[in-house]
Coordinates of C-alpha atoms and ligand atoms in Angstrom, one line a residue:
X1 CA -55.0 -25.9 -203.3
X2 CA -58.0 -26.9 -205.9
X3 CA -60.8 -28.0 -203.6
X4 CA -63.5 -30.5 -204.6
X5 CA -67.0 -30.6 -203.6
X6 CA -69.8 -33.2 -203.9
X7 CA -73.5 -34.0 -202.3
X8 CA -75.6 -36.6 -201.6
X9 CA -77.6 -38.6 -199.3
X10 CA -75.0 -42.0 -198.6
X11 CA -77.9 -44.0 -197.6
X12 CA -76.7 -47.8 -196.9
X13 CA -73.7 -46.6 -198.0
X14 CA -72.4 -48.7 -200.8
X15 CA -69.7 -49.3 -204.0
X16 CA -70.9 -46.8 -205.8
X17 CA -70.7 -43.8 -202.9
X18 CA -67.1 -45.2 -202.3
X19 CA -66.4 -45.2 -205.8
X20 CA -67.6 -41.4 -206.6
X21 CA -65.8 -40.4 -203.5
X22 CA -62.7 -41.8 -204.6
X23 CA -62.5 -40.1 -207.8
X24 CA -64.1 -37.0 -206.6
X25 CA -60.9 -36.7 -204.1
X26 CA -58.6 -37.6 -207.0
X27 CA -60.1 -34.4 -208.9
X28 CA -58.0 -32.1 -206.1
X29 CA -56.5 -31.9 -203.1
X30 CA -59.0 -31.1 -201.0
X31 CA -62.8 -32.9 -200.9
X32 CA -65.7 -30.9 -199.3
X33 CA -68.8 -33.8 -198.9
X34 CA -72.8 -32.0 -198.5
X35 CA -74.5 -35.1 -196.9
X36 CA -78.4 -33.9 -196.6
X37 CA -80.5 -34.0 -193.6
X38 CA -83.4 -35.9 -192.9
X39 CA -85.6 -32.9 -193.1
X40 CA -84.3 -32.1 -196.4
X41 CA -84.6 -35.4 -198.0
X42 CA -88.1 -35.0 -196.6
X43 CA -88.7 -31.3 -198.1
X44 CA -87.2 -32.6 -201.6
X45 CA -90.0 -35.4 -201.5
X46 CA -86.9 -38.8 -200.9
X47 CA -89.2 -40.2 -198.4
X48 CA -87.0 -43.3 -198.1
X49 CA -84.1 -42.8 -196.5
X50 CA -83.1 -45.4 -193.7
X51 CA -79.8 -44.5 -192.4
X52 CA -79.7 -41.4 -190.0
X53 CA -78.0 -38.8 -190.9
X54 CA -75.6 -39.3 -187.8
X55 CA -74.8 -42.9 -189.4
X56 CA -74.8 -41.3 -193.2
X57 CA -72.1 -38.9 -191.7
X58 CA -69.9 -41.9 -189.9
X59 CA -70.0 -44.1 -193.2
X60 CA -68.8 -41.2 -195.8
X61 CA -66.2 -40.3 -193.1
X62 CA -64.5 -44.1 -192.7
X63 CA -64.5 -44.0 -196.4
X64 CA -61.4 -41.8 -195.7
X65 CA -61.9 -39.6 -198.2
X66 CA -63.9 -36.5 -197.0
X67 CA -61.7 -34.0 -195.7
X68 CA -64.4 -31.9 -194.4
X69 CA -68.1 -33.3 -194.0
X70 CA -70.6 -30.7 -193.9
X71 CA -74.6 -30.7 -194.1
X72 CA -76.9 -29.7 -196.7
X73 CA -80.7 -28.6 -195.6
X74 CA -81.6 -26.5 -198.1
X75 CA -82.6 -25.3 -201.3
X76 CA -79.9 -23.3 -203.0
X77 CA -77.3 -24.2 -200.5
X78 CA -75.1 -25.8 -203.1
X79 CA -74.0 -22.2 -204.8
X80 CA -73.6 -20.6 -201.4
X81 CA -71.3 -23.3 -200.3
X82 CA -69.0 -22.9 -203.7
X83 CA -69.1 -19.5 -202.8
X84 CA -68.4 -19.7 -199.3
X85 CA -65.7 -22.5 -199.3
X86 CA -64.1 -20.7 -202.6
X87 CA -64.6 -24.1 -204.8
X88 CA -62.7 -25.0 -207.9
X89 CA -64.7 -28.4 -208.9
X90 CA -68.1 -29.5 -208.2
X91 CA -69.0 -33.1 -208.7
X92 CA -71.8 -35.9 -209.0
X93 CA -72.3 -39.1 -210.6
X94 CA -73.8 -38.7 -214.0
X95 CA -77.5 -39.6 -213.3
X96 CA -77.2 -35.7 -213.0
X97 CA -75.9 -35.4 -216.0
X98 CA -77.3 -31.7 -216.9
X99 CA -78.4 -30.8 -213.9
X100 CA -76.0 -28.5 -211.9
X101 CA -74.7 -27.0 -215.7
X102 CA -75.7 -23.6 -213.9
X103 CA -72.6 -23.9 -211.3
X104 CA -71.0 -23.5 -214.5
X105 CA -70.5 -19.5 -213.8
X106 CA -68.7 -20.1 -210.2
X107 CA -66.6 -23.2 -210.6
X108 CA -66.1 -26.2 -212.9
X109 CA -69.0 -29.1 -212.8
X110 CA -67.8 -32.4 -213.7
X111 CA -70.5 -35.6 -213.9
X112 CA -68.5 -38.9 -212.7
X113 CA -69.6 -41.8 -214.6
X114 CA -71.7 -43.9 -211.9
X115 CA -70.9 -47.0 -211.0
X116 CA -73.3 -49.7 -212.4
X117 CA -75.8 -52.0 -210.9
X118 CA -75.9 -50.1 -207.3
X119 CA -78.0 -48.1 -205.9
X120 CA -79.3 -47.4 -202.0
X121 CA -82.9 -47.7 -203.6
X122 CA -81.3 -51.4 -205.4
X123 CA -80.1 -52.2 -201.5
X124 CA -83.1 -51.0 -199.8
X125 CA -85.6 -53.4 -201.8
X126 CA -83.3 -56.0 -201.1
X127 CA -82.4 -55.8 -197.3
X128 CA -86.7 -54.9 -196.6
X129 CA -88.9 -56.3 -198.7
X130 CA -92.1 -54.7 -200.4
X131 CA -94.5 -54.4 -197.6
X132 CA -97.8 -55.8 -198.9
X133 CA -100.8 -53.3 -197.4
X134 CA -104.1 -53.8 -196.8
X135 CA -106.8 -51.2 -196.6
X136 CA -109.4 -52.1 -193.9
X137 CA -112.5 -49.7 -194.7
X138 CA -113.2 -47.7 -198.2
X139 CA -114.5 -44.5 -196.9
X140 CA -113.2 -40.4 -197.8
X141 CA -109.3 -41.1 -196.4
X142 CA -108.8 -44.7 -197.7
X143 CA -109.8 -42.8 -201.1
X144 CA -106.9 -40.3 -200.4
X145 CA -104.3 -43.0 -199.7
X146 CA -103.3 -44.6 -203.2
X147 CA -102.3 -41.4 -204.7
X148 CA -100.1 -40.6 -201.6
X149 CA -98.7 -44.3 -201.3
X150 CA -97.2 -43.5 -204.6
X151 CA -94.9 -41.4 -203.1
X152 CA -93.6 -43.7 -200.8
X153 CA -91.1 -46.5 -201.7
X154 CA -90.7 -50.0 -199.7
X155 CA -94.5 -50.3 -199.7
X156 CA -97.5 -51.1 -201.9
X157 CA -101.2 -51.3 -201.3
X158 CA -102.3 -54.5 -202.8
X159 CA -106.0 -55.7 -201.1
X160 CA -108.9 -54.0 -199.8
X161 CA -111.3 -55.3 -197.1
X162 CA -114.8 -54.3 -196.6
X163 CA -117.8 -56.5 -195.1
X164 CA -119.8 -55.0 -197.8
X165 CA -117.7 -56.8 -201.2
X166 CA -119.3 -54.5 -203.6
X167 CA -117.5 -51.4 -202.0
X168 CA -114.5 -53.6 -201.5
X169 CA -114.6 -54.7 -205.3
X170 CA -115.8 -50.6 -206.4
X171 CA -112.5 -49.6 -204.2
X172 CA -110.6 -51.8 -205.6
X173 CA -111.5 -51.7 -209.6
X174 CA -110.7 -47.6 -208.6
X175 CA -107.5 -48.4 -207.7
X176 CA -106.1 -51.6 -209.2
X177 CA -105.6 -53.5 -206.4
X178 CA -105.2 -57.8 -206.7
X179 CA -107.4 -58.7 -204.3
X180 CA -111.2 -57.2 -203.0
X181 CA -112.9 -59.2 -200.0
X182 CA -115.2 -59.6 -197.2
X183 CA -113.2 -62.7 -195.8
X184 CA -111.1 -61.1 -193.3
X185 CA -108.8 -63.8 -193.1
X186 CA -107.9 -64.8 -196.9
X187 CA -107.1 -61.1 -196.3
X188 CA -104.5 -61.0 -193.7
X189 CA -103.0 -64.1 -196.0
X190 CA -102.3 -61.5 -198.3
X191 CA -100.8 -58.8 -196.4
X192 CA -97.8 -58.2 -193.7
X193 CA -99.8 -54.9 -192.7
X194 CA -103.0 -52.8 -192.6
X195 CA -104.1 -49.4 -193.0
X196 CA -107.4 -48.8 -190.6
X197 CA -109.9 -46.6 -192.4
X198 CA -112.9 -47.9 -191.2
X199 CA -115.6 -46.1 -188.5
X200 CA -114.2 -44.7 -185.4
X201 CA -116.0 -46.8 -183.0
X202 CA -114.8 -50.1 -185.0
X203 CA -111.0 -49.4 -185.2
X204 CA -110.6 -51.0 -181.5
X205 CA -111.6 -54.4 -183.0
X206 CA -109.7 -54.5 -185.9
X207 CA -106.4 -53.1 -184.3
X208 CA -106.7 -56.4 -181.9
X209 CA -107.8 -58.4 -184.5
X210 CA -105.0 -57.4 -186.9
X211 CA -102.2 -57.4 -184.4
X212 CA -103.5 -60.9 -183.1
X213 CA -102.7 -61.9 -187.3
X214 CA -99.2 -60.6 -186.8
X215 CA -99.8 -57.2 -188.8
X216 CA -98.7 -53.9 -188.4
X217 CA -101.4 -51.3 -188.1
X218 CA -101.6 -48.2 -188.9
X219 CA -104.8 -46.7 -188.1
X220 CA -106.7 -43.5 -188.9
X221 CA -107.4 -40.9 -185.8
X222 CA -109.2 -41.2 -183.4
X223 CA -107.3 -44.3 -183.0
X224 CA -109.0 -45.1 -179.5
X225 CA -112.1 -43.9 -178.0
X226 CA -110.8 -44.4 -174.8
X227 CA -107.5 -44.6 -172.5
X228 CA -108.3 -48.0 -171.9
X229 CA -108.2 -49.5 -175.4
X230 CA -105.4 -47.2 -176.3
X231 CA -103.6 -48.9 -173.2
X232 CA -104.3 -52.2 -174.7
X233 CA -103.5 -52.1 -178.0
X234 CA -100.2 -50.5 -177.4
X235 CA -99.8 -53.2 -174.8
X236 CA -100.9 -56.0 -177.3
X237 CA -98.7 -54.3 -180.4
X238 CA -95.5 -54.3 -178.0
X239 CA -96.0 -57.7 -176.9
X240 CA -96.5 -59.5 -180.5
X241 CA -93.5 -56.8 -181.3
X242 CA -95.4 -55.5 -184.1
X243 CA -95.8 -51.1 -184.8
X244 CA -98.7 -49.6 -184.3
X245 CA -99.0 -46.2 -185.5
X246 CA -102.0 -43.2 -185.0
X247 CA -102.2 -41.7 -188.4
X248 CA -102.7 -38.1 -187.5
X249 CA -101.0 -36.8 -190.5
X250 CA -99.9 -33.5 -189.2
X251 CA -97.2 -35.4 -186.6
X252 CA -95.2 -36.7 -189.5
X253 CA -94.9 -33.7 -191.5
X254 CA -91.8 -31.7 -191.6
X255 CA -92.9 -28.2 -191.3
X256 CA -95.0 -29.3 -188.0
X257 CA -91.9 -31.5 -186.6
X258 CA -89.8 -28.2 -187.6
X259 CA -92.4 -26.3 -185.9
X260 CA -92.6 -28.2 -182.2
X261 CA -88.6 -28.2 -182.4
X262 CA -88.5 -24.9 -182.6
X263 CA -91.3 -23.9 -180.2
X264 CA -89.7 -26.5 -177.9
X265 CA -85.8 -24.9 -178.2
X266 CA -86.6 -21.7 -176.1
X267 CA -86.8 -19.2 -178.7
X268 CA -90.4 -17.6 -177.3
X269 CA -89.3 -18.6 -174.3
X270 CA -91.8 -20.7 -171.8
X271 CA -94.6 -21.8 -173.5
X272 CA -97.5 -20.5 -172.0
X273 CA -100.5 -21.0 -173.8
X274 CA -101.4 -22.7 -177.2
X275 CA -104.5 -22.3 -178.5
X276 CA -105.3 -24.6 -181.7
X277 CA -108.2 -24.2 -184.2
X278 CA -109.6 -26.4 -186.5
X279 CA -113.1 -25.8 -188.7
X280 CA -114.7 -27.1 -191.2
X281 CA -118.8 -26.9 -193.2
X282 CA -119.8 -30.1 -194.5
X283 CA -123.0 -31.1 -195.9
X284 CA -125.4 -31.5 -192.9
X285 CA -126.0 -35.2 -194.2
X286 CA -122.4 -36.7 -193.6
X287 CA -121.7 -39.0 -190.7
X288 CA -119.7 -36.5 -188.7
X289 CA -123.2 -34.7 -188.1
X290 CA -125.7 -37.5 -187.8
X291 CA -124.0 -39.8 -185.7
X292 CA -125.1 -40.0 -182.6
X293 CA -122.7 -41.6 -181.0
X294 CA -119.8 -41.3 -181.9
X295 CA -120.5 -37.6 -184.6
X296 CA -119.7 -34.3 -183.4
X297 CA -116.9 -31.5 -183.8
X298 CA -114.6 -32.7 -180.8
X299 CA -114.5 -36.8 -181.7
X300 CA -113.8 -35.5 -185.5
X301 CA -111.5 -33.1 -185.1
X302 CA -109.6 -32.8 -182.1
X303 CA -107.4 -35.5 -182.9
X304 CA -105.6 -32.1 -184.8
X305 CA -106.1 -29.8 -181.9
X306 CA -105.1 -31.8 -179.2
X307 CA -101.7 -32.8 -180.9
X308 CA -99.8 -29.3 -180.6
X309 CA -101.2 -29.0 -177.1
X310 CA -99.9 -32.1 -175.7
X311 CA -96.7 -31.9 -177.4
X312 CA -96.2 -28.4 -176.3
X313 CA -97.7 -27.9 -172.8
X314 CA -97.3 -32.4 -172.2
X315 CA -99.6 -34.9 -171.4
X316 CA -100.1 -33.9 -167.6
X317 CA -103.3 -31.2 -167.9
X318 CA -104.3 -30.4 -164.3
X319 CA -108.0 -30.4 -165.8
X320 CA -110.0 -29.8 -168.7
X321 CA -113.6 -28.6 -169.4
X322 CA -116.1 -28.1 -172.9
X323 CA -118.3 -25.9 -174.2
X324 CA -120.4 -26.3 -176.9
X325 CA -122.9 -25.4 -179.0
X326 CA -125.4 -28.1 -180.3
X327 CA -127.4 -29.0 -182.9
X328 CA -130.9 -30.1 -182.6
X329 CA -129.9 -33.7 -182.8
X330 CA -127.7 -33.2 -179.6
X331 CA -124.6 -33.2 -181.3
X332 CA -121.3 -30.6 -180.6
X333 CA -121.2 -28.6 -183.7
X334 CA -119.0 -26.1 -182.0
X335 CA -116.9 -27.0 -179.0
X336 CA -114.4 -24.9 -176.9
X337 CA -112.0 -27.0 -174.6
X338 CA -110.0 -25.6 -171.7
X339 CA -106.8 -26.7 -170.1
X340 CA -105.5 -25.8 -166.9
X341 CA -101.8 -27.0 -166.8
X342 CA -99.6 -26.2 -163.9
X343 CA -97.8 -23.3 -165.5
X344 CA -99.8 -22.5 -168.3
X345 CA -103.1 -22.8 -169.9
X346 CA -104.7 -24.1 -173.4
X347 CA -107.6 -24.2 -175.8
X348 CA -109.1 -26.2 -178.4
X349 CA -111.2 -25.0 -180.7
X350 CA -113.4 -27.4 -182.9
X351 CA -116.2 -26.8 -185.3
X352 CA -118.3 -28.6 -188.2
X353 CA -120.9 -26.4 -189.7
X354 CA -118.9 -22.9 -187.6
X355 CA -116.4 -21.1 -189.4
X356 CA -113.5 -19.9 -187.6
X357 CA -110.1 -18.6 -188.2
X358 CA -108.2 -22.0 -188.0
X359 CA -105.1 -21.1 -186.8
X360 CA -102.7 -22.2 -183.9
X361 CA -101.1 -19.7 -181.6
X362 CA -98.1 -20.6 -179.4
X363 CA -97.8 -17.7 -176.7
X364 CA -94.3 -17.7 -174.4
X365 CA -92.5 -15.4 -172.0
X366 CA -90.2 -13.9 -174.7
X367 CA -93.2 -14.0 -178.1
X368 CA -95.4 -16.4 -179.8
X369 CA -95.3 -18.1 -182.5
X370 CA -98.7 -17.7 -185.0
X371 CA -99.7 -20.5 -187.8
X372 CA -102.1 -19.5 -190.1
X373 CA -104.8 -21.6 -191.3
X374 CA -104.4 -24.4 -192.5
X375 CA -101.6 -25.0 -189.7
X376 CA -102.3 -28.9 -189.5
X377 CA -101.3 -28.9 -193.4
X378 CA -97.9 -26.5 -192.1
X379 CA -96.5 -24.4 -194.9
X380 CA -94.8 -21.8 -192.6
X381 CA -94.6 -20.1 -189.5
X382 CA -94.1 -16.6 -187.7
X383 CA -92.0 -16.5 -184.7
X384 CA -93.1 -13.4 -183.4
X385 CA -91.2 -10.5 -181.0
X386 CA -92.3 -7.5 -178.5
X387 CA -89.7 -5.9 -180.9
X388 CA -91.6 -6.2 -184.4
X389 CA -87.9 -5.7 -186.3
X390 CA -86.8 -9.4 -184.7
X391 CA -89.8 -11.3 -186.1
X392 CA -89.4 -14.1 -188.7
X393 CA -91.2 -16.0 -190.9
X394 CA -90.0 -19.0 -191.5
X395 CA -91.4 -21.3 -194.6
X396 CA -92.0 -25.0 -194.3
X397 CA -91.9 -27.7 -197.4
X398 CA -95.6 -30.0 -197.6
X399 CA -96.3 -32.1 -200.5
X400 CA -99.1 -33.6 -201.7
X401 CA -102.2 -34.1 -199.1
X402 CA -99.3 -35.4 -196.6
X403 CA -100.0 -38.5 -196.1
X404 CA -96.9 -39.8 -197.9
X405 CA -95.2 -38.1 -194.7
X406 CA -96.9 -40.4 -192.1
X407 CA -97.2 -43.6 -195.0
X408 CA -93.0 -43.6 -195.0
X409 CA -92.7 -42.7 -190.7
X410 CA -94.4 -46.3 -191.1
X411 CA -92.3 -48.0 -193.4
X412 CA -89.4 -46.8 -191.4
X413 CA -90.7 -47.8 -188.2
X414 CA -91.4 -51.5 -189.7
X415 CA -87.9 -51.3 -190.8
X416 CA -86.9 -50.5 -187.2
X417 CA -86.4 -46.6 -187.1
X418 CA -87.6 -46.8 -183.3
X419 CA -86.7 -42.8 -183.2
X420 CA -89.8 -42.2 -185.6
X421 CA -92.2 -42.7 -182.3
X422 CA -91.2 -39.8 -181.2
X423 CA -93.5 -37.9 -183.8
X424 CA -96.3 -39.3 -181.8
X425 CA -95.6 -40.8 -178.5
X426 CA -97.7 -43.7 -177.0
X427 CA -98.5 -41.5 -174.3
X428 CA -99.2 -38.8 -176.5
X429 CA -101.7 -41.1 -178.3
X430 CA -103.3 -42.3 -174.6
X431 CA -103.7 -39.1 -173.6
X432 CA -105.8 -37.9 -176.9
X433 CA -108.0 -40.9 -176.4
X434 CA -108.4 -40.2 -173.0
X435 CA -109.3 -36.4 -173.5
X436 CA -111.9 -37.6 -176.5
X437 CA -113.3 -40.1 -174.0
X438 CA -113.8 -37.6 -171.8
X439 CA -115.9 -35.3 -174.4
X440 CA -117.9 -38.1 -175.3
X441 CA -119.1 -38.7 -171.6
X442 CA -119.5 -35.0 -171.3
X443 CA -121.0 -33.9 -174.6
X444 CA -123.3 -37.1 -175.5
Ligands
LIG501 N1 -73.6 -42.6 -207.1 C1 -72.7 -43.2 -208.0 N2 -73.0 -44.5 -208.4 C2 -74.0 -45.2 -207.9 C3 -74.9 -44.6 -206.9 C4 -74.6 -43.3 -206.6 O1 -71.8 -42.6 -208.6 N3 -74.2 -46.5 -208.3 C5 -73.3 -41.2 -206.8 C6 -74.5 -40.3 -207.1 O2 -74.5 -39.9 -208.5 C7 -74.2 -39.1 -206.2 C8 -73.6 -39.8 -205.0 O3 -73.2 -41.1 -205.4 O4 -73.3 -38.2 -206.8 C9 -74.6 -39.9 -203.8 O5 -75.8 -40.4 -204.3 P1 -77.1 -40.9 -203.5 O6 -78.3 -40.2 -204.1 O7 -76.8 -40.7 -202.1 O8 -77.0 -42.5 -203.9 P2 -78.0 -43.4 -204.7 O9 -77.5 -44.8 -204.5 O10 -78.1 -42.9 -206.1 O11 -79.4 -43.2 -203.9 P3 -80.9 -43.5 -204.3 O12 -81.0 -44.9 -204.9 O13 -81.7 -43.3 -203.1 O14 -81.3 -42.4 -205.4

């Protein structure tokens, strides 16, 4: 029996799959098809996949062609499948062409001639349109963002607004962008949705503002200041049906969504404790250090912290309490907080001109699992036993600065991937704004 084997990602499944699958069956008797995960496609940087796998798997299997349907999530896999299912032939279309020529040694590689015109990335442009993004503030992360949007297909950042034009026009000239201005609402003619860089204290307004102009918002963390406004703008985003996302880049990245799936699946048993770090020195000029208000360690940083703990030990803390040190102008430049849950306990750590180890420790009744600094950028992780032999460290893919993770969970949550949300839940988001709210009345 000669068997046949071929990969790919069948999004919006189309001509050309059906085609390749056709003549890849024809090449044997027997047709093995790789379909890659999500996570994959994510690791190997194809941020634009729309179909889930579940639905990828469905449509290659009513082609009728795949005898067996099996899953690729990693790097390498494709020799140890030809040596595992004993392959004679492995196959894909010839925009390949040249690529797999080192398979060449274990079976025979044969590039089908694609089929012309047809493409999922042809469909996807088609079926969604471009989104057309607008960048509300031009501070140190809206600089970050047009490199990463690069990366991302389905959307492009085309206008920048600023109240001040000549940062709006300086941002813009940067960056190419058609349109630089300070009239809010010639901008929203220009976009279907808006990235929120602007200070923390002013996102509340222009989340309302841009949902009440029918735009999707994605805004940076600390979205809210409060429960309260976090309550409402969810509200007010559900009720014009319109996504609003908290960019906290680490929740859409897939070594951190590995990472809670794992810590969640029982593998260091009950989670106990988690204890998250995050510290940085910066000039003792920037905002984050003379802003009175709304400055300090905590209201910077523990949009980070507080993510693995409420995703890990939930949103329902029994109580929480600070500790800080200050700086002479009053502000938290080093603050501890505690959480007592019901069945466990957990700490934040946050710091802006104190160095610490910034690493995250998830502690269970069977071992722990330890991120090394930088865990909100996750590389890798080491699940950790009583019996040293059984430990494991397990490495994560992260591209870029990121952002092009969370930039694409929007695009697909536009294009109606409701699953996405569970990244970062609402109540997940409430909850952060809450805790922060309650620093600020404790620490100011
Ligand atoms: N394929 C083909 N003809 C096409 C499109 C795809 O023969 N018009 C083949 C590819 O060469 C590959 C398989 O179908 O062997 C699965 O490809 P996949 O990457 O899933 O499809 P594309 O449409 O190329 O996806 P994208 O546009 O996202 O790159």
């Amino acid at each position: 029996m000669k068997k046949v084997i071929t990969y790919g990602s069948f999004d919006l499944f189309h001509e050309g799959h059906y085609n390749l699958l056709k003549r890849a069956k024809e090449l044997g008797d027997y047709l093995i098809v790789g379909i890659t995960t999500e996570y994959y496609d994510m690791q190997r940087g194809k941020l634009n996949v729309i179909d889930s796998l579940l639905d990828r798997i469905e449509n290659v299997k009513n082609s009728g062609f795949a005898d067996e349907i099996i899953i690729e999530d990693h790097d390498g896999q494709k020799l140890e499948d030809i040596i595992k299912y004993k392959i004679d032939i492995f196959t894909v279309g010839s925009d390949w062409l040249g690529t797999f020529d080192f398979l060449k040694e274990y079976c025979e590689v044969v590039y089908l001639e694609r089929t012309k015109y047809i493409s999922s990335s042809i469909l996807r442009e088609s079926r969604f349109p471009i989104i057309r993004l607008g960048m509300i503030g031009t501070g140190r992360i809206a600089k970050r963002f047009p490199d990463e949007i690069k990366y991302v297909s389905g959307i492009n950042l085309n206008a920048v607004y600023n109240p001040r034009i000549s940062s709006a026009k300086a941002y813009a000239k940067m960056f190419e962008l058609d349109l630089a201005t300070d009239d809010i609402g010639l901008f929203y003619q220009n976009v279907d949705a808006v990235n929120i860089a602007s200070p923390h204290e002013t996102h509340y307004d222009y989340i309302i503002k841009s949902l009440e102009h029918g735009k999707h918002v994605l805004c940076e963390k600390p979205m809210c200041l409060s429960k309260k406004e976090a309550e409402h703008v969810y509200e007010l985003a559900k009720k014009n049906k319109l996504v609003l996302m908290e960019g906290i880049k680490t929740a859409y990245t897939p070594g951190f969504t590995q990472l809670i799936g794992v810590a969640r699946s029982g593998i260091i048993g009950n989670i106990r404790d988690v204890e998250a770090s995050f510290t940085k020195l910066i000039p003792g000029n920037c905002r984050e250090l003379t802003d009175l208000k709304y400055g300090g360690s905590f209201t910077e940083l523990a949009s980070y912290t507080l993510l693995p703990i409420i995703k890990l030990m939930g949103c329902d803390y029994k109580n929480v309490h600070f500790e800080s040190l200050k700086a002479e102008n009053g502000l938290d430049i080093y603050t501890k907080a505690y959480f007592y849950y019901k069945s466990g306990l957990a700490t934040s750590k946050t710091g802006l001109g104190i160095k610490s180890e910034g690493q995250l420790l998830i502690s269970g009744t069977k071992g722990y699992i330890l991120v090394k600094s930088p865990w909100w950028l996750t590389k890798g992780y080491e699940i950790c036993f009583e019996d040293i032999t059984k430990n494991e460290f397990v490495k994560t893919k992260f591209l870029g600065d990121g952002l092009r993770y969370e930039i694409s969970d929007f695009v697909k949550l536009i294009n109606g991937r409701s699953e996405i949300k569970e990244k970062l839940s609402e109540k997940e988001s409430i909850t952060i704004a809450e805790i922060i709210n309650k620093s600020l009345q404790t620490l100011k």
